[in-house]
Short mmCIF file of C-alpha atoms in Angstrom, two decimals:
data_model
loop_
_atom_site.label_atom_id
_atom_site.label_comp_id
_atom_site.label_asym_id
_atom_site.label_seq_id
_atom_site.Cartn_x
_atom_site.Cartn_y
_atom_site.Cartn_z
CA UNK L 1 -11.11 -22.06 12.24
CA UNK L 2 -7.55 -23.17 12.91
CA UNK L 3 -6.99 -23.67 16.63
CA UNK L 4 -3.64 -23.74 18.40
CA UNK L 5 -2.57 -25.44 21.61
CA UNK L 6 0.69 -26.09 23.43
CA UNK L 7 3.56 -23.65 23.95
CA UNK L 8 1.88 -20.82 22.10
CA UNK L 9 1.83 -17.03 22.44
CA UNK L 10 0.68 -16.08 25.91
CA UNK L 11 1.66 -19.42 27.43
CA UNK L 12 5.38 -18.86 27.77
CA UNK L 13 5.40 -16.08 30.34
CA UNK L 14 7.02 -12.65 30.13
CA UNK L 15 10.43 -14.05 29.31
CA UNK L 16 9.60 -15.90 26.11
CA UNK L 17 9.46 -15.17 22.41
CA UNK L 18 8.86 -16.51 18.94
CA UNK L 19 11.33 -18.69 17.12
CA UNK L 20 12.95 -16.97 14.10
CA UNK L 21 13.88 -19.06 11.03
CA UNK L 22 17.60 -19.14 10.25
CA UNK L 23 16.85 -18.98 6.50
CA UNK L 24 14.88 -16.54 4.34
CA UNK L 25 11.82 -18.78 4.69
CA UNK L 26 8.90 -17.47 6.71
CA UNK L 27 5.69 -19.24 7.79
CA UNK L 28 2.52 -18.28 5.89
CA UNK L 29 0.93 -14.99 6.92
CA UNK L 30 -2.38 -16.02 5.33
CA UNK L 31 -4.13 -19.19 4.23
CA UNK L 32 -7.43 -20.57 2.93
CA UNK L 33 -9.68 -22.78 5.02
CA UNK L 34 -13.15 -24.31 4.52
CA UNK L 35 -16.57 -23.36 5.91
CA UNK L 36 -19.81 -25.28 5.64
CA UNK L 37 -22.62 -23.54 3.76
CA UNK L 38 -24.38 -22.96 7.09
CA UNK L 39 -21.25 -21.46 8.72
CA UNK L 40 -20.58 -19.22 5.75
CA UNK L 41 -24.20 -18.07 5.54
CA UNK L 42 -24.30 -17.18 9.23
CA UNK L 43 -20.98 -15.30 9.05
CA UNK L 44 -22.06 -13.17 6.08
CA UNK L 45 -25.52 -12.44 7.47
CA UNK L 46 -24.18 -11.56 10.92
CA UNK L 47 -21.56 -9.24 9.44
CA UNK L 48 -24.14 -7.59 7.18
CA UNK L 49 -26.67 -7.01 9.97
CA UNK L 50 -24.03 -5.67 12.36
CA UNK L 51 -22.68 -3.23 9.77
CA UNK L 52 -25.97 -1.81 8.48
CA UNK L 53 -27.44 -1.49 11.98
CA UNK L 54 -24.45 0.22 13.60
CA UNK L 55 -25.34 3.87 14.33
CA UNK L 56 -23.15 6.32 12.43
CA UNK L 57 -21.76 3.65 10.10
CA UNK L 58 -20.41 5.10 6.83
CA UNK L 59 -22.55 4.55 3.77
CA UNK L 60 -19.66 3.03 1.80
CA UNK L 61 -19.25 0.33 4.47
CA UNK L 62 -22.95 -0.51 4.23
CA UNK L 63 -22.76 -0.58 0.45
CA UNK L 64 -19.69 -2.84 0.54
CA UNK L 65 -21.23 -5.48 2.81
CA UNK L 66 -24.44 -5.26 0.82
CA UNK L 67 -22.66 -6.01 -2.44
CA UNK L 68 -20.75 -8.87 -0.85
CA UNK L 69 -23.96 -10.35 0.58
CA UNK L 70 -25.81 -10.05 -2.72
CA UNK L 71 -23.08 -11.97 -4.55
CA UNK L 72 -23.57 -15.05 -2.40
CA UNK L 73 -27.27 -14.72 -1.57
CA UNK L 74 -28.97 -13.48 -4.74
CA UNK L 75 -26.25 -13.01 -7.36
CA UNK L 76 -23.62 -15.36 -8.75
CA UNK L 77 -24.58 -17.90 -6.06
CA UNK L 78 -28.03 -18.62 -4.69
CA UNK L 79 -28.69 -18.55 -0.96
CA UNK L 80 -25.12 -19.51 -0.06
CA UNK L 81 -25.54 -22.92 -1.75
CA UNK L 82 -27.50 -24.10 1.26
CA UNK L 83 -29.54 -26.36 -1.00
CA UNK L 84 -26.40 -28.39 -1.77
CA UNK L 85 -24.65 -28.05 1.56
CA UNK L 86 -23.72 -31.74 1.56
CA UNK L 87 -22.01 -31.47 -1.83
CA UNK L 88 -19.16 -29.13 -0.95
CA UNK L 89 -17.91 -26.23 1.16
CA UNK L 90 -16.87 -22.61 0.95
CA UNK L 91 -13.17 -21.77 1.13
CA UNK L 92 -12.27 -18.41 2.64
CA UNK L 93 -9.06 -16.43 3.08
CA UNK L 94 -7.74 -15.96 6.62
CA UNK L 95 -4.93 -13.62 7.69
CA UNK L 96 -2.68 -14.08 10.68
CA UNK L 97 -3.93 -11.51 13.19
CA UNK L 98 -0.37 -10.67 14.24
CA UNK L 99 0.87 -10.19 10.66
CA UNK L 100 -2.13 -8.86 8.76
CA UNK L 101 -0.28 -5.67 7.72
CA UNK L 102 2.61 -7.55 6.13
CA UNK L 103 2.73 -7.85 2.32
CA UNK L 104 2.77 -11.65 2.71
CA UNK L 105 -0.68 -11.46 4.31
CA UNK L 106 -2.16 -9.81 1.23
CA UNK L 107 -1.44 -12.65 -1.20
CA UNK L 108 -4.57 -14.56 -0.12
CA UNK L 109 -6.86 -12.13 -1.92
CA UNK L 110 -9.35 -14.46 -3.58
CA UNK L 111 -12.98 -13.97 -2.60
CA UNK L 112 -14.73 -16.94 -0.95
CA UNK L 113 -15.27 -19.73 -3.49
CA UNK L 114 -17.16 -23.01 -3.60
CA UNK L 115 -15.33 -26.36 -3.80
CA UNK L 116 -17.13 -29.62 -4.48
CA UNK L 117 -16.46 -32.44 -2.02
CA UNK L 118 -13.39 -34.40 -3.13
CA UNK L 119 -11.99 -31.58 -5.30
CA UNK L 120 -8.79 -29.71 -4.43
CA UNK L 121 -9.18 -25.99 -3.64
CA UNK L 122 -6.53 -25.23 -6.26
CA UNK L 123 -4.99 -22.22 -4.48
CA UNK L 124 -1.63 -21.70 -2.77
CA UNK L 125 -1.74 -21.84 1.03
CA UNK L 126 -4.90 -23.95 1.11
CA UNK L 127 -4.77 -25.48 4.57
CA UNK L 128 -3.11 -28.92 4.71
CA UNK L 129 -1.24 -30.73 7.50
CA UNK L 130 2.01 -29.18 6.21
CA UNK L 131 0.49 -25.67 6.19
CA UNK L 132 -0.83 -26.25 9.71
CA UNK L 133 2.69 -27.25 10.80
CA UNK L 134 4.07 -24.03 9.31
CA UNK L 135 1.40 -21.96 11.05
CA UNK L 136 2.26 -23.68 14.33
CA UNK L 137 5.94 -22.84 13.71
CA UNK L 138 5.04 -19.15 13.82
CA UNK L 139 3.48 -19.60 17.27
CA UNK L 140 6.15 -21.62 19.06
CA UNK L 141 7.14 -19.74 22.21
CA UNK L 142 10.64 -20.31 23.53
CA UNK L 143 12.15 -19.60 26.97
CA UNK L 144 14.43 -16.65 27.58
CA UNK L 145 18.00 -17.42 26.62
CA UNK L 146 19.66 -16.08 29.77
CA UNK L 147 22.73 -18.15 30.46
CA UNK L 148 24.14 -18.82 33.89
CA UNK L 149 27.61 -17.31 34.32
CA UNK L 150 30.43 -17.84 36.77
CA UNK L 151 31.60 -15.45 38.12
CA UNK L 152 28.00 -14.35 38.57
CA UNK L 153 28.35 -10.65 39.35
CA UNK L 154 31.51 -9.20 37.80
CA UNK L 155 34.01 -11.16 35.79
CA UNK L 156 37.67 -10.24 35.49
CA UNK L 157 39.93 -9.45 32.57
CA UNK L 158 41.69 -12.60 31.28
CA UNK L 159 39.66 -14.80 33.63
CA UNK L 160 37.62 -17.55 31.89
CA UNK L 161 33.92 -17.04 32.45
CA UNK L 162 31.91 -20.24 32.48
CA UNK L 163 28.50 -20.30 30.76
CA UNK L 164 25.76 -22.93 30.81
CA UNK L 165 22.05 -23.55 30.34
CA UNK L 166 19.98 -25.78 32.61
CA UNK L 167 18.60 -28.91 30.94
CA UNK L 168 15.34 -28.53 32.87
CA UNK L 169 14.62 -25.16 31.25
CA UNK L 170 15.78 -25.90 27.73
CA UNK L 171 13.75 -28.86 26.62
CA UNK L 172 11.49 -29.62 23.69
CA UNK L 173 8.46 -27.39 23.20
CA UNK L 174 5.65 -27.95 20.75
CA UNK L 175 2.54 -26.37 19.28
CA UNK L 176 -0.38 -28.21 17.69
CA UNK L 177 -2.54 -26.62 14.99
CA UNK L 178 -5.85 -28.28 14.16
CA UNK L 179 -8.93 -27.58 12.08
CA UNK L 180 -12.28 -29.35 11.99
CA UNK L 181 -14.46 -27.35 9.61
CA UNK L 182 -16.20 -27.73 6.28
CA UNK L 183 -15.71 -31.49 6.37
CA UNK L 184 -11.97 -31.14 6.87
CA UNK L 185 -10.51 -32.61 10.08
CA UNK L 186 -6.71 -32.49 10.17
CA UNK L 187 -3.95 -31.52 12.62
CA UNK L 188 -0.18 -31.06 12.86
CA UNK L 189 2.27 -30.70 15.75
CA UNK L 190 5.45 -28.66 15.37
CA UNK L 191 8.24 -29.41 17.84
CA UNK L 192 11.33 -27.34 18.64
CA UNK L 193 14.36 -29.04 20.19
CA UNK L 194 17.42 -27.05 21.40
CA UNK L 195 20.65 -28.13 19.71
CA UNK L 196 23.28 -25.44 20.37
CA UNK L 197 24.09 -22.11 22.03
CA UNK L 198 25.90 -19.27 20.26
CA UNK L 199 27.79 -16.77 22.44
CA UNK L 200 28.68 -13.31 21.13
CA UNK L 201 30.64 -11.39 23.82
CA UNK L 202 29.59 -7.87 22.82
CA UNK L 203 33.17 -6.78 22.10
CA UNK L 204 35.96 -7.82 19.75
CA UNK L 205 38.31 -7.89 22.72
CA UNK L 206 37.25 -11.32 23.90
CA UNK L 207 37.74 -15.00 23.24
CA UNK L 208 35.05 -17.67 23.29
CA UNK L 209 35.09 -21.32 24.34
CA UNK L 210 35.02 -23.07 21.97
CA UNK L 211 36.63 -20.61 19.56
CA UNK L 212 33.58 -20.71 17.26
CA UNK L 213 31.37 -19.52 20.11
CA UNK L 214 29.00 -22.40 19.30
CA UNK L 215 28.35 -24.62 22.34
CA UNK L 216 26.65 -27.89 21.43
CA UNK L 217 24.04 -29.61 23.54
CA UNK L 218 25.15 -32.30 26.00
CA UNK L 219 23.68 -35.83 26.00
CA UNK L 220 21.58 -34.96 29.06
CA UNK L 221 20.02 -31.93 27.33
CA UNK L 222 22.08 -29.25 29.08
CA UNK L 223 24.46 -26.86 27.34
CA UNK L 224 27.87 -26.06 28.81
CA UNK L 225 28.95 -27.03 32.30
CA UNK L 226 28.35 -25.30 35.66
CA UNK L 227 31.47 -23.90 37.28
CA UNK L 228 32.84 -25.87 40.20
CA UNK L 229 35.34 -24.77 42.82
CA UNK L 230 38.92 -25.28 41.73
CA UNK L 231 38.30 -24.79 38.02
CA UNK L 232 39.03 -21.07 37.88
CA UNK L 233 42.13 -21.51 35.72
CA UNK L 234 40.66 -24.16 33.45
CA UNK L 235 39.18 -23.50 30.02
CA UNK L 236 35.40 -24.00 30.22
CA UNK L 237 33.66 -26.16 27.61
CA UNK L 238 31.36 -23.18 26.99
CA UNK L 239 32.29 -19.65 27.99
CA UNK L 240 34.12 -16.39 27.36
CA UNK L 241 37.35 -14.67 28.30
CA UNK L 242 37.26 -10.89 28.14
CA UNK L 243 40.56 -9.20 27.27
CA UNK L 244 39.73 -5.72 28.48
CA UNK L 245 37.62 -4.01 31.11
CA UNK L 246 34.10 -2.74 30.41
CA UNK L 247 34.99 0.38 32.41
CA UNK L 248 32.04 1.99 34.12
CA UNK L 249 29.63 0.21 31.82
CA UNK L 250 28.95 -3.34 30.68
CA UNK L 251 29.31 -5.50 27.60
CA UNK L 252 26.14 -6.87 26.02
CA UNK L 253 26.57 -10.61 25.85
CA UNK L 254 24.25 -12.08 23.24
CA UNK L 255 23.21 -15.67 23.84
CA UNK L 256 21.26 -17.32 21.02
CA UNK L 257 19.96 -20.88 21.04
CA UNK L 258 19.44 -22.76 17.78
CA UNK L 259 16.41 -25.01 17.74
CA UNK L 260 15.81 -27.95 15.44
CA UNK L 261 12.21 -27.84 14.17
CA UNK L 262 10.21 -30.87 13.02
CA UNK L 263 6.57 -31.70 12.52
CA UNK L 264 4.19 -34.65 12.54
CA UNK L 265 0.52 -34.72 11.71
CA UNK L 266 -2.35 -36.21 9.78
CA UNK L 267 -0.86 -38.56 7.20
CA UNK L 268 2.68 -37.74 8.35
CA UNK L 269 3.56 -39.80 11.45
CA UNK L 270 7.35 -39.50 11.13
CA UNK L 271 9.09 -36.24 12.18
CA UNK L 272 9.75 -34.09 9.11
CA UNK L 273 12.22 -31.21 9.05
CA UNK L 274 11.23 -27.56 8.91
CA UNK L 275 13.88 -24.81 8.81
CA UNK L 276 15.87 -24.50 12.04
CA UNK L 277 15.05 -21.51 14.20
CA UNK L 278 16.81 -19.29 16.72
CA UNK L 279 15.85 -17.22 19.72
CA UNK L 280 18.10 -15.19 21.99
CA UNK L 281 18.57 -12.04 23.98
CA UNK L 282 21.24 -9.76 25.45
CA UNK L 283 22.46 -9.69 29.02
CA UNK L 284 24.84 -7.22 30.60
CA UNK L 285 28.26 -8.39 31.74
CA UNK L 286 30.55 -6.17 33.83
CA UNK L 287 34.27 -6.87 33.36
CA UNK L 288 36.79 -5.49 35.85
CA UNK L 289 40.57 -5.23 35.83
CA UNK L 290 42.32 -7.53 38.25
CA UNK L 291 43.90 -5.34 40.92
CA UNK L 292 47.27 -6.34 42.31
CA UNK L 293 49.19 -4.83 45.20
CA UNK L 294 53.02 -4.93 45.41
CA UNK L 295 54.60 -4.86 48.86
#
């Protein structure tokens, strides 16, 4: 079975999420991986015994597992090929547990098949270091993209609002996918590195700094620059200027970080590009009119 380690689902805390590719490409939702004859035999027999011995189990379920078992035990194959276990392995389809209902997860529909040692499986999505890297891509967990703002509570109309991200929080994260089964022992590590921050003010009545709204990463790994006293009238390197009040409500500022994704692994020691990814979220910004008093 493919095993994952690193900054994976469940390890990033409540304020994290999956990277989303910027292109139409998506990581595989299913793949094929090998099993030894002994592993495959045990899996089929355990599944058969559990199904037929479960009280109240439907007859069609019992018939289905029985037919499957017969194919590999007494039918097309004999006793799971245990007599030639050192000559090859079984390849089986696996679906991503989080995406098993997606159409992409249904394309790996071939029944388990035998592959002689040294032969290629000959099916799309057969697990390789590249496929492992793509599977790891789907499990990279990124930190919440909540930017620091100054002013912190309520900003003012026509007042530049400074925005920045701490270098300590936005650093490289990686996930390693590995498999050691059926005579196959390979791994791949997918790494995400933050490269820019996109600010979308939540209203057309606003200007961004820079005008593109795309704040690039600084040499030290931070994005933007913290506000310092005396800079209130200066244009921030990364920020927003709202041109009207949010009234009794707030504007939803969307902050999205673009991450550069690369992978290394078995037979591929040099970082190789995968599609860039993004992850972001909304945060509420209250904008007030500046009140003036004439005397």
